mmCIF file of C-alpha atoms and ligand atoms in Angstrom:
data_model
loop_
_atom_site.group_PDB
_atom_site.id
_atom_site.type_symbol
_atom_site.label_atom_id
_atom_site.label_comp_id
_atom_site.label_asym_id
_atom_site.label_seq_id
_atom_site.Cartn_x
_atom_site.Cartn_y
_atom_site.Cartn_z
ATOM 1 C CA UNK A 1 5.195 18.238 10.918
ATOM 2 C CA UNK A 2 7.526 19.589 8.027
ATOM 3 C CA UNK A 3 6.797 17.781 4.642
ATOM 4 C CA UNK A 4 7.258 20.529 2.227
ATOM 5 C CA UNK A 5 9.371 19.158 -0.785
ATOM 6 C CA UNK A 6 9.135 15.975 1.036
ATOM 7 C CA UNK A 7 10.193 12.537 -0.602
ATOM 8 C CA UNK A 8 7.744 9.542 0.060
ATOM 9 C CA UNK A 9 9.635 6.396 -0.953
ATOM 10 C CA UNK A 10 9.278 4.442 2.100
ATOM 11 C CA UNK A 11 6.602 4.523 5.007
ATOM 12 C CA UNK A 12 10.072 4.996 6.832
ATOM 13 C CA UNK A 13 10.627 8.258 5.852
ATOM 14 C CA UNK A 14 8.082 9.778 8.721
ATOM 15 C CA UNK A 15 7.732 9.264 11.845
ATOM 16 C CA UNK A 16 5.168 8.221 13.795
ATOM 17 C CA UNK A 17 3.911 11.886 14.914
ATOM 18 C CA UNK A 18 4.561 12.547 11.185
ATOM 19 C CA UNK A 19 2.030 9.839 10.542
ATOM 20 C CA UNK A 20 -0.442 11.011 13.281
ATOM 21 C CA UNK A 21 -0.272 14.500 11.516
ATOM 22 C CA UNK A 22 -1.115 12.707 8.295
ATOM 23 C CA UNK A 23 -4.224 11.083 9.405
ATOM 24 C CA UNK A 24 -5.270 14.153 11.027
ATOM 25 C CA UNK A 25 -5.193 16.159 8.124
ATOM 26 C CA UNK A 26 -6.729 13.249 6.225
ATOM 27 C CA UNK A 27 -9.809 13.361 8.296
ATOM 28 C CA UNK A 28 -10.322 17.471 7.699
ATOM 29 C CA UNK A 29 -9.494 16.458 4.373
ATOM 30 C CA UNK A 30 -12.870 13.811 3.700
ATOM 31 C CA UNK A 31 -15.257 16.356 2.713
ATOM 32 C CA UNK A 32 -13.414 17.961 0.094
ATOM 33 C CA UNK A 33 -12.442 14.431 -1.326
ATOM 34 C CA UNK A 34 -16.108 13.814 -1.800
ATOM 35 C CA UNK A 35 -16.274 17.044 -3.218
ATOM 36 C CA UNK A 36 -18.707 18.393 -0.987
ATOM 37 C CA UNK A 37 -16.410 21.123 -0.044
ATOM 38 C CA UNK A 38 -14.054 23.023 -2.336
ATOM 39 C CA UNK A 39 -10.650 23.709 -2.132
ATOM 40 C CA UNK A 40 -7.789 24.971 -4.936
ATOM 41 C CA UNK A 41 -4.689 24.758 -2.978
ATOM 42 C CA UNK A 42 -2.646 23.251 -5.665
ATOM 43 C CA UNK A 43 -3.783 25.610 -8.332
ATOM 44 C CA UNK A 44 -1.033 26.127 -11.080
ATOM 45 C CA UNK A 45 0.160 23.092 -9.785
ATOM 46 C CA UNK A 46 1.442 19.966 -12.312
ATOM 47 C CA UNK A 47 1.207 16.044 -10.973
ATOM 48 C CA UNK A 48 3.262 13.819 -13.543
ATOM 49 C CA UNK A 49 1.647 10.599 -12.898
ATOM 50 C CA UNK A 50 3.760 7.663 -14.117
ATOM 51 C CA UNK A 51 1.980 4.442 -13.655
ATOM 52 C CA UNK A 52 4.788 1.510 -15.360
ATOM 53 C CA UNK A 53 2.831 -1.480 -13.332
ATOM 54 C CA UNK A 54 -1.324 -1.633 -14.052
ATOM 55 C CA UNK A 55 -3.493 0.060 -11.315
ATOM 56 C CA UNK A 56 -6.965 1.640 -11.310
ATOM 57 C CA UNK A 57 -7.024 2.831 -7.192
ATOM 58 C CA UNK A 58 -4.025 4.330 -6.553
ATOM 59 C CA UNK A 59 -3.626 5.898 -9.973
ATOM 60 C CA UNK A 60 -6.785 7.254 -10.059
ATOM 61 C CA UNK A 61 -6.686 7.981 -6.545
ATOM 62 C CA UNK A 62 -3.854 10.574 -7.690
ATOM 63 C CA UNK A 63 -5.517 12.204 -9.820
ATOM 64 C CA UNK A 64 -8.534 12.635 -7.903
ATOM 65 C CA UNK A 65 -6.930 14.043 -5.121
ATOM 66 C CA UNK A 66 -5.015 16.478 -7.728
ATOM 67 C CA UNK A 67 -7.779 18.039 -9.444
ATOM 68 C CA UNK A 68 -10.186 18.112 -6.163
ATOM 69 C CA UNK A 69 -7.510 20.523 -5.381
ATOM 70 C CA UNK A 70 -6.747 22.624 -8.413
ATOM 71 C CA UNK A 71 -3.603 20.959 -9.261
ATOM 72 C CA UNK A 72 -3.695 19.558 -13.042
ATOM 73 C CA UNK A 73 -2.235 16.161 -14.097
ATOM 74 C CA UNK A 74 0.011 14.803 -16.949
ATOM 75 C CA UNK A 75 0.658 10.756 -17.201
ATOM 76 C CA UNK A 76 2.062 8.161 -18.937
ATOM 77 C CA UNK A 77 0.548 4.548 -18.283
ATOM 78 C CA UNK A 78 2.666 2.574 -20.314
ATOM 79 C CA UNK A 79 6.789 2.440 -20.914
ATOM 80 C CA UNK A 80 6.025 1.581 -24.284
ATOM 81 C CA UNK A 81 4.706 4.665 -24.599
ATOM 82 C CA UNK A 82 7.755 6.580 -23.413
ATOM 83 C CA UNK A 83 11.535 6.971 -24.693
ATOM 84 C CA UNK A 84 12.186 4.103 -22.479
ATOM 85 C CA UNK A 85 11.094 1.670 -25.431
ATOM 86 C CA UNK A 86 13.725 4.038 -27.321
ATOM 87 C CA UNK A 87 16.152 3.088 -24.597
ATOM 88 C CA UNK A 88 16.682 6.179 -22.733
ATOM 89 C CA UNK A 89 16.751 5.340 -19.140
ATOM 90 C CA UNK A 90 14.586 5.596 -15.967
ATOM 91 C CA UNK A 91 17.093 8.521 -14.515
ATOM 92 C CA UNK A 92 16.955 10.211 -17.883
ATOM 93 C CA UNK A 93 13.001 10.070 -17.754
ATOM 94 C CA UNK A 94 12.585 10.971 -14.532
ATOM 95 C CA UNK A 95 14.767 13.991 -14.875
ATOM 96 C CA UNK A 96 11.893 15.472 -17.793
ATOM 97 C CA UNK A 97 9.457 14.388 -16.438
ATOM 98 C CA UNK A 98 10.304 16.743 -12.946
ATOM 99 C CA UNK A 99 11.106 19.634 -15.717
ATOM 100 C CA UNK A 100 7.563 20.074 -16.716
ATOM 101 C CA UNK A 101 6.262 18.827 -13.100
ATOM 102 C CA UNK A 102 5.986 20.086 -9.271
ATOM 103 C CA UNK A 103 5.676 16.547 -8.356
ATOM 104 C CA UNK A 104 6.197 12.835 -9.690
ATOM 105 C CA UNK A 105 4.014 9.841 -8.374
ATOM 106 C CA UNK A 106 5.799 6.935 -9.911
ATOM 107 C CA UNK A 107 4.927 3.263 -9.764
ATOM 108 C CA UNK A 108 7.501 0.861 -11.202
ATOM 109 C CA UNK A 109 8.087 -2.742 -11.455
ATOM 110 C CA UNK A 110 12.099 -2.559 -9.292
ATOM 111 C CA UNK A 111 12.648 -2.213 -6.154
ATOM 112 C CA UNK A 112 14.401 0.536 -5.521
ATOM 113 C CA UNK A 113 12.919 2.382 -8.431
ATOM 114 C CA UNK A 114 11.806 5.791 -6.440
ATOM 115 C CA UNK A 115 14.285 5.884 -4.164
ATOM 116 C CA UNK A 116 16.437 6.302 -7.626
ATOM 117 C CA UNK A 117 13.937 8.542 -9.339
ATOM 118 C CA UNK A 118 13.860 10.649 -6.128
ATOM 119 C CA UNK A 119 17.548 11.584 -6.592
ATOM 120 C CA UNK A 120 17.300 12.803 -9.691
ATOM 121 C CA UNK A 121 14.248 15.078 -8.986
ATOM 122 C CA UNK A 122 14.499 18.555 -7.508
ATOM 123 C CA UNK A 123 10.764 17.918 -7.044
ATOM 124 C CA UNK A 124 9.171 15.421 -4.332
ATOM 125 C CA UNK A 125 8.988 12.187 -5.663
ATOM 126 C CA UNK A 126 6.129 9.606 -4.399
ATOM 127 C CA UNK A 127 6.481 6.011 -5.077
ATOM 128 C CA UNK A 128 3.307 4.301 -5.885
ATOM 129 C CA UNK A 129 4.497 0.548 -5.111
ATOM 130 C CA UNK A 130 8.353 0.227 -6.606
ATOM 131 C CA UNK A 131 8.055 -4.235 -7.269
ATOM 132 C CA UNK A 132 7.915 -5.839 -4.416
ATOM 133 C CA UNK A 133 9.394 -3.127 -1.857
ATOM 134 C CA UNK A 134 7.064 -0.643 -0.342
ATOM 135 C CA UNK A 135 3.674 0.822 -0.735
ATOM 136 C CA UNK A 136 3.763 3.587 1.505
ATOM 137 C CA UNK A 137 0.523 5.598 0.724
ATOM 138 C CA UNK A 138 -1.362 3.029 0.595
ATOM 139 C CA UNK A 139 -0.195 2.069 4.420
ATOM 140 C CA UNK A 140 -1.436 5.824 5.592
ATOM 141 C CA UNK A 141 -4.974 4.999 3.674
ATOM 142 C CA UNK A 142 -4.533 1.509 6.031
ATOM 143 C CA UNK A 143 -4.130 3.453 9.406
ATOM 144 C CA UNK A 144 -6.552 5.956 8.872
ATOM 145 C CA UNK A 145 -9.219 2.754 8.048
ATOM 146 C CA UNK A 146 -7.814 1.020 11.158
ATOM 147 C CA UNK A 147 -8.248 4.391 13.011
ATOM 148 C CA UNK A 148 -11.613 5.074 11.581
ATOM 149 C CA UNK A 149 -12.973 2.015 12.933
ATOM 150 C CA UNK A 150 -10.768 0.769 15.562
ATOM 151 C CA UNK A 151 -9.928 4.275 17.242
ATOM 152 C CA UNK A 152 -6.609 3.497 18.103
ATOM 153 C CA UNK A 153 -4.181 1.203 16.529
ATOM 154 C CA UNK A 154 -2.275 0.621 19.810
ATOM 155 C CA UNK A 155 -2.384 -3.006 21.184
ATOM 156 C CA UNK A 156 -4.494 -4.247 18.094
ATOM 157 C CA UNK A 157 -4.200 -7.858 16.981
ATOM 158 C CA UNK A 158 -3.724 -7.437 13.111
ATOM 159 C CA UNK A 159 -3.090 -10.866 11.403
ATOM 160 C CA UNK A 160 -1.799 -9.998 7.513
ATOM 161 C CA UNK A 161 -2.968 -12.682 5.247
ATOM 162 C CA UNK A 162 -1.621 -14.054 2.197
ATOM 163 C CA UNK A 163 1.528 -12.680 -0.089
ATOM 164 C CA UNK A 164 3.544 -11.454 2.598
ATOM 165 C CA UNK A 165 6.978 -11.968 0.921
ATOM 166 C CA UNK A 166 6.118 -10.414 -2.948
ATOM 167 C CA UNK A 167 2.992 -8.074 -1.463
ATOM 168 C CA UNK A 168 4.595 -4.342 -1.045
ATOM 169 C CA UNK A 169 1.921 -3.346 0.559
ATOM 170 C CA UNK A 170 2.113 -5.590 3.733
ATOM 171 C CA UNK A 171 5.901 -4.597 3.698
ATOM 172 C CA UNK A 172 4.961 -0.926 4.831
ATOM 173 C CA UNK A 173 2.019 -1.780 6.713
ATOM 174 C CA UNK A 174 4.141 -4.064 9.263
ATOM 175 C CA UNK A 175 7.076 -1.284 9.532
ATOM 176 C CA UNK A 176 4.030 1.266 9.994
ATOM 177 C CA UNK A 177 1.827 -1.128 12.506
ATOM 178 C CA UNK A 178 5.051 -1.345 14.873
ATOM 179 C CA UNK A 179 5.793 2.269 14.923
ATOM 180 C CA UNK A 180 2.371 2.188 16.230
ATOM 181 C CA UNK A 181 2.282 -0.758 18.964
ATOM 182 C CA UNK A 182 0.460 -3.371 17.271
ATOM 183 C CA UNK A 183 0.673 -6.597 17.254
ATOM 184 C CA UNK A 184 1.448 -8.752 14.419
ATOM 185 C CA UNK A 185 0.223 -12.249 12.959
ATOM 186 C CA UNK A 186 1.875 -13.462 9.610
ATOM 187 C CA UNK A 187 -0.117 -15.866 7.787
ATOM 188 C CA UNK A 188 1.601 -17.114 4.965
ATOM 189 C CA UNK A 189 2.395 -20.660 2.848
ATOM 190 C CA UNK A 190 5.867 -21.123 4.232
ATOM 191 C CA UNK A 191 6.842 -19.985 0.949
ATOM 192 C CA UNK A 192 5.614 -16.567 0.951
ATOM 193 C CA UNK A 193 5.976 -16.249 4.575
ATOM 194 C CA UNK A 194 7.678 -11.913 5.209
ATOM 195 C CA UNK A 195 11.286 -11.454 3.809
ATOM 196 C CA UNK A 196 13.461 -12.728 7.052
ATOM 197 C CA UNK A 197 15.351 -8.898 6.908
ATOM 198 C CA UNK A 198 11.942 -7.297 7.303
ATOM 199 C CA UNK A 199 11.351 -9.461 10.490
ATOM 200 C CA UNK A 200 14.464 -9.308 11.830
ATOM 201 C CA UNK A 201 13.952 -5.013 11.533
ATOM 202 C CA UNK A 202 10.955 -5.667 13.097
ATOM 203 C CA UNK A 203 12.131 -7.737 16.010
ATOM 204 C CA UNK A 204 14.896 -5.167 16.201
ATOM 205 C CA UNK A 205 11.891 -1.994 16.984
ATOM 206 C CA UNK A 206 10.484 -4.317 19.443
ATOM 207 C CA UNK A 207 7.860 -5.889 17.414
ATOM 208 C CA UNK A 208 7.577 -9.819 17.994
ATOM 209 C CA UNK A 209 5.154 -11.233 14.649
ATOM 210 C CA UNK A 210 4.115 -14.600 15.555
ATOM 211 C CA UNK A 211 3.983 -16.223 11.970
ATOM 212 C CA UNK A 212 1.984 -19.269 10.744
ATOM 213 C CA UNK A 213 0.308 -20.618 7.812
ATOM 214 C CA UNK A 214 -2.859 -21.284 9.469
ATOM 215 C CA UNK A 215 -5.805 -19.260 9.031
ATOM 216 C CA UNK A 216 -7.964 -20.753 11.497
ATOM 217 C CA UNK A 217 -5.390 -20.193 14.319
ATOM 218 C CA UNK A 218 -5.899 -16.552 13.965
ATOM 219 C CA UNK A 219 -9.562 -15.913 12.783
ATOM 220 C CA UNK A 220 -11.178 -15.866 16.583
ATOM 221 C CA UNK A 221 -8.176 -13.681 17.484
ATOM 222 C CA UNK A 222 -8.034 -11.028 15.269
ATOM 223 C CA UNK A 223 -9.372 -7.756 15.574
ATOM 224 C CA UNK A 224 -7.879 -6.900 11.759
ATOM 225 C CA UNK A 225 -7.431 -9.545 9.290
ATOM 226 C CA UNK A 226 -5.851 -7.731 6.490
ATOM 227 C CA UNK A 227 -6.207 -9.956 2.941
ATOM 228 C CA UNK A 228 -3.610 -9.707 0.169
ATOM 229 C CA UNK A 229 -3.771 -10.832 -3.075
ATOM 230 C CA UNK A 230 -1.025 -13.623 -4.284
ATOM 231 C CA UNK A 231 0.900 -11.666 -6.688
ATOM 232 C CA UNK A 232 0.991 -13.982 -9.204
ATOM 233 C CA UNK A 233 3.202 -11.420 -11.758
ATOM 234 C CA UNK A 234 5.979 -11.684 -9.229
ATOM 235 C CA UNK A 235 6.497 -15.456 -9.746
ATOM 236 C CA UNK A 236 9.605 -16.322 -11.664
ATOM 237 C CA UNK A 237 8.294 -19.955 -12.103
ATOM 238 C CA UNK A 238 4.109 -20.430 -12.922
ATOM 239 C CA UNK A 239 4.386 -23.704 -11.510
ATOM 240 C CA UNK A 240 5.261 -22.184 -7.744
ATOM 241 C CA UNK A 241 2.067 -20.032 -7.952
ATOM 242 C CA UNK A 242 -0.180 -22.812 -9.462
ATOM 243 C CA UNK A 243 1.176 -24.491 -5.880
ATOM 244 C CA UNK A 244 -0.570 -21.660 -3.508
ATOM 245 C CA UNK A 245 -2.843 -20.136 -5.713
ATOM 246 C CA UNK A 246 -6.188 -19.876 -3.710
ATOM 247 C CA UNK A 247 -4.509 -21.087 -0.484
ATOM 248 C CA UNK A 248 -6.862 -18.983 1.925
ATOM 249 C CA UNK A 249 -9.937 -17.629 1.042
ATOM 250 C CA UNK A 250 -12.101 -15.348 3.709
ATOM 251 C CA UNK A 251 -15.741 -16.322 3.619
ATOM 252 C CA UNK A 252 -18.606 -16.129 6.126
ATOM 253 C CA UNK A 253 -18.674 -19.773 7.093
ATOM 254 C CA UNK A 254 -14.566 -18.580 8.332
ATOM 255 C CA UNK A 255 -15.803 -15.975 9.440
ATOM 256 C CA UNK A 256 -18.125 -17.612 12.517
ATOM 257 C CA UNK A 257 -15.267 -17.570 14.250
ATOM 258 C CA UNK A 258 -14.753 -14.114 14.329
ATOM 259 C CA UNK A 259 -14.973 -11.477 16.644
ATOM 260 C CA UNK A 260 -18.072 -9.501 16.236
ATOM 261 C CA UNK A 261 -16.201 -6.329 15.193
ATOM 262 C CA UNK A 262 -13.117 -7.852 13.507
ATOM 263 C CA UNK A 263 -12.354 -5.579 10.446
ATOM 264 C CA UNK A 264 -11.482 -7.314 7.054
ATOM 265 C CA UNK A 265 -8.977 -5.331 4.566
ATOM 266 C CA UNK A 266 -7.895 -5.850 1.536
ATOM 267 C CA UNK A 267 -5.842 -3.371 -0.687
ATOM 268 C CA UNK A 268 -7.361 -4.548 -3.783
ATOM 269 C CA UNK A 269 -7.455 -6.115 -6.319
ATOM 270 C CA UNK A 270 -8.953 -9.006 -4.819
ATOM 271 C CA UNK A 271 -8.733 -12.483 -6.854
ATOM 272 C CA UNK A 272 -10.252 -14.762 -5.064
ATOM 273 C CA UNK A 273 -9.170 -14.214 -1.149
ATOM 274 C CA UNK A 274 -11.924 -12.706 0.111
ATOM 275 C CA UNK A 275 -15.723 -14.027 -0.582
ATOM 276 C CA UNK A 276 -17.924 -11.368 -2.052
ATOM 277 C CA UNK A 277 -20.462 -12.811 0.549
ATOM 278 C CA UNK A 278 -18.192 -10.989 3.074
ATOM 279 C CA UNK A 279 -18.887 -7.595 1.388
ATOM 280 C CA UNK A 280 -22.646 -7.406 3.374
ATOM 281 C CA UNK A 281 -21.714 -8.135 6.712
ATOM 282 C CA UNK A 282 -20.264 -5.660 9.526
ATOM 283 C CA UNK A 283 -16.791 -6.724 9.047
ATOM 284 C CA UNK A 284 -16.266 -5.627 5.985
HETATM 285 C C1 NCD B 301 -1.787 -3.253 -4.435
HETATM 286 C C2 NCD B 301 -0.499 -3.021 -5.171
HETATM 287 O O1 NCD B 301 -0.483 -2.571 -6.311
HETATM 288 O O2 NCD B 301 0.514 -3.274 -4.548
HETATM 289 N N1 NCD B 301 -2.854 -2.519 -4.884
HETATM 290 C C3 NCD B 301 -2.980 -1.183 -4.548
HETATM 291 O O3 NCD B 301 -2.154 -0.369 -4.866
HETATM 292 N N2 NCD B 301 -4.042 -0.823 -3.832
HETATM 293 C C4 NCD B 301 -2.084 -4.677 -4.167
HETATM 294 C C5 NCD B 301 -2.004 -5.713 -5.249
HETATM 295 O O4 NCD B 301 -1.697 -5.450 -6.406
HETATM 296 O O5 NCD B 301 -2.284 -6.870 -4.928
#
């Protein structure tokens, strides 16, 4: 596994022993994220941090990981905030912003936005959700829960739940669960059911996602149910997410149905998809 100077715009870019490493190295990698062990690896190190959407986890996340391991951290949280509100463009920005930086972590509200911002950077760029495209390190925190508590990933029935057409993060998790043999339930209100071109990928690496918009078909099934949020800031019209606003929400009474160790997900934020009830039992 080579990923020095490595891009991360899409879950995509690695491959699946790529991945493996990843989680590896993850797990050697718990104590010192705890900071029970101590490690300056990235000292004299800069993260730019450019966070253009709100986030608290995977922001923070970021810099966490940074300074657990030497590396300091300069950000910018809001575009009004930058020459951007002067008019200077993304490109233009980016290109500064990997002057003073060894790496840029930028979340953005395009598509497309750090595949862009990774050509104009000598340094690796990592996107931190570009719109509604990818979320790709959030997917590797996803397998290495799923591995944590599942073991393997292989042959798992993993139902995603919710905003499957704006939700970025279910976008990398399905190209990521069918690099690793799983098998894959979309429930969705037919109108937020996953982007036909991801499926059709999908079907075209072998995977075949049964899709529905019934919870209850799945819940005795599933040995994942992985919640998502609707993403109600992706909605051209307020009207269309007044119509499945709260469409599915996870409780224990749901939840009878469930296998004894079914795992519930959720990337966070949660609005209202998920009971906090859930939170105290096992499948949490
Ligand atoms: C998600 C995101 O920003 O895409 N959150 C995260 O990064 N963990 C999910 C969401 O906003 O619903």
């Amino acid at each position: 596994m080579d990923l020095y100077q490595k891009d991360v715009v899409s879950i995509m870019d690695f491959s699946k022993d790529d991945i493996e490493g990843i989680l590896d190295m993850a797990e050697e990698m718990v104590p010192y994220a705890k900071g029970e062990k101590i490690k300056r690896s990235l000292d004299g190190k800069i993260l730019g941090n450019l966070f253009f959407e709100p986030s608290t986890r995977t922001k923070l996340s970021f810099e966490s990981a940074a300074y657990r391991l030497g590396c300091d951290v300069i950000d910018v949280s809001e575009m009004s905030m930058t020459s951007m509100a002067k008019g200077e463009t993304l490109a233009d920005t980016i290109k500064i912003v990997d002057a003073y930086c060894d790496v840029t972590v930028l979340r953005h509200p395009y598509e497309g936005a750090s595949k862009m911002a990774a050509k104009f950077s000598d340094h690796p760029v990592i996107n931190a959700g570009d719109g509604a495209g990818s979320h790709p390190t959030q997917t590797l925190l996803d397998l290495f829960t799923m591995k944590r508590s599942k073991g393997s990933i292989d042959g798992l029935n993993i139902a995603l739940v919710g905003d499957l057409k704006y939700g970025r993060t279910v976008h990398s998790l399905a190209d990521a669960l069918t690099m690793f043999g799983a098998k894959l339930t979309f429930v969705a209100p037919e109108s937020l059911q996953m982007p036909s071109d991801i499926v059709d990928s999908l079907r075209r690496k072998g995977c075949e996602p049964y899709q529905t918009s019934k919870l209850e078909e799945v819940v005795g099934s599933a040995d994942v149910l992985y919640v998502t949020r609707i993403q109600r800031e992706r909605f051209p019209d307020p009207a269309e997410y007044q119509k499945v606003a709260g469409t599915y929400r996870i409780d224990n009474k749901i939840l009878r149905e469930a296998k004894s160790d079914l795992i519930v997900m959720h990337p966070l934020p949660r609005v209202d998809e998920i009971a906090s009830e859930v939170d105290g039992t096992e499948h949490a």
